[in-house]
N, CA, C and O of each residue as an XYZ file, in Angstrom:
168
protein
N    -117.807     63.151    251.461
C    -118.446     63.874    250.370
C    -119.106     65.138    250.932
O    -119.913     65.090    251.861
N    -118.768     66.153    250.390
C    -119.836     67.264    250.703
C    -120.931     67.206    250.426
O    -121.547     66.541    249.593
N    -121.299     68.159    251.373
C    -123.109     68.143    251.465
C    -123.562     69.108    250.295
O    -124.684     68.834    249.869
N    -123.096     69.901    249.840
C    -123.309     71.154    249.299
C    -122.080     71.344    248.089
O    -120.878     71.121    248.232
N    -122.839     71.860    246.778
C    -121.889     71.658    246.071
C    -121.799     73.396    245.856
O    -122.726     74.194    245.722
N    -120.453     73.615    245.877
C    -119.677     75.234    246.537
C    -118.749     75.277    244.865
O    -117.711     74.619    244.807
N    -119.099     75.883    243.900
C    -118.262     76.169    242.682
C    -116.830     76.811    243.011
O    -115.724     76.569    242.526
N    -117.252     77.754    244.050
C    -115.938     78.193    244.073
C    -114.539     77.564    244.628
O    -113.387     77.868    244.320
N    -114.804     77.023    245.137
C    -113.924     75.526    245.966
C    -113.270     75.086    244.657
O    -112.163     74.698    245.033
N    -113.318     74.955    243.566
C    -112.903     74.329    242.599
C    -112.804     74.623    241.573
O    -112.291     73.993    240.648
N    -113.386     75.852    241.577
C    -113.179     76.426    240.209
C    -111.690     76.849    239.902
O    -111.084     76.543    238.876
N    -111.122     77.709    241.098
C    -109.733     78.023    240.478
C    -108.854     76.923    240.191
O    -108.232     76.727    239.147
N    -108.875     76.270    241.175
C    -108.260     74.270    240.558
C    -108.319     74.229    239.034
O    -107.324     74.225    238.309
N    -109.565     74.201    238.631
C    -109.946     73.599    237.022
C    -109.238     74.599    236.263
O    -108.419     74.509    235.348
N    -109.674     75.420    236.773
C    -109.384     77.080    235.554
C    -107.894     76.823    235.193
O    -107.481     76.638    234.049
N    -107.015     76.840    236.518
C    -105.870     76.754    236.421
C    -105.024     75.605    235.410
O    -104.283     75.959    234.494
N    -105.275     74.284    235.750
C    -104.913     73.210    234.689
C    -105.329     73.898    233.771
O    -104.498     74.283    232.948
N    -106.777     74.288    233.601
C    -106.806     74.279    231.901
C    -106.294     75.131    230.918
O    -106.233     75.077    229.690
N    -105.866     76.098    231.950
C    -104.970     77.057    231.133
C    -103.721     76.403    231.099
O    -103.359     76.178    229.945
N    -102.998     76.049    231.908
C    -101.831     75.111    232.208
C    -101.605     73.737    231.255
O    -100.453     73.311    231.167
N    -102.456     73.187    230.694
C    -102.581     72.295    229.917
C    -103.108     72.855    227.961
O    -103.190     72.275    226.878
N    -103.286     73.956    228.364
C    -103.804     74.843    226.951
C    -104.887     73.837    226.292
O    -105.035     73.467    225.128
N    -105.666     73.504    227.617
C    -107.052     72.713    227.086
C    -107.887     73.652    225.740
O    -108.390     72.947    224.865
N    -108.005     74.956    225.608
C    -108.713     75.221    224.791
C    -108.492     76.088    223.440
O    -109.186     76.837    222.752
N    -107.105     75.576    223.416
C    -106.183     75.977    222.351
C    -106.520     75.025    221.005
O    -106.798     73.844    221.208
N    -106.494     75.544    219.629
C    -106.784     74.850    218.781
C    -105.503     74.773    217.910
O    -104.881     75.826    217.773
N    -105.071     73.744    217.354
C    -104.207     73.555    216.734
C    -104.865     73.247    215.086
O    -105.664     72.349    214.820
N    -104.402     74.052    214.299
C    -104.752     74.396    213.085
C    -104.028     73.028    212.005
O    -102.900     72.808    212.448
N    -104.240     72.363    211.136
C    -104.190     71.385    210.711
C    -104.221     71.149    209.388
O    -105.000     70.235    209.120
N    -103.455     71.805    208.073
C    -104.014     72.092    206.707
C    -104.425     70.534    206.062
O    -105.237     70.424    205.143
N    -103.892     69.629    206.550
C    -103.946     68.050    206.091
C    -105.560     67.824    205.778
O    -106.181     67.393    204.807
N    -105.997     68.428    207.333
C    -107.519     67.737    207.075
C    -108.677     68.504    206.722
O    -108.634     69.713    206.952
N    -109.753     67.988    206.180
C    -110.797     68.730    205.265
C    -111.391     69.882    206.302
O    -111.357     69.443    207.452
N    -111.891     71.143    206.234
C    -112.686     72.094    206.838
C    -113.767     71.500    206.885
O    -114.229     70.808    205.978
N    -114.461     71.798    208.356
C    -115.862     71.478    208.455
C    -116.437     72.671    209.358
O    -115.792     73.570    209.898
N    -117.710     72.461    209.381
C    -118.699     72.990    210.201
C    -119.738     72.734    211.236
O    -120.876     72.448    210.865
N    -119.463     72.808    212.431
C    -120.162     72.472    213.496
C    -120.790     73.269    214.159
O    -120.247     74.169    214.799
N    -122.229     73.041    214.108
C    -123.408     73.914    214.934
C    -124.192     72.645    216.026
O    -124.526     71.503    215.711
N    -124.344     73.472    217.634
C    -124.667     72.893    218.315
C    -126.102     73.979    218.609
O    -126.192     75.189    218.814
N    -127.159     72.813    218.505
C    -128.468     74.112    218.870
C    -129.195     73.404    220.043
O    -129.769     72.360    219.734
N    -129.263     73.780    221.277
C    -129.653     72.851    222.534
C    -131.079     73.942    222.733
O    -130.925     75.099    223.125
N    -132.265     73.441    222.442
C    -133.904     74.041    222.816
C    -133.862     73.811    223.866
O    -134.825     74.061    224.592
């Protein structure tokens, strides 16, 4: 285990799948009802 946690070590790893996997692609859906989601973190 590393001692030290180094973002960059891993970031291009993640970045890469997730573009590669189109993790943050939304697929549009007319079947199901519209909603609205608000996240408010104080």
């Amino acid at each position: 285990m590393a001692l030290k946690y180094n973002p960059q070590e891993i970031e291009r790893k993640w970045q890469e799948k997730w573009a590669a996997d189109r993790i943050y692609e939304v697929k549009e859906d007319s079947s199901r009802p519209k909603f609205y989601a608000l996240t408010m973190v104080v």
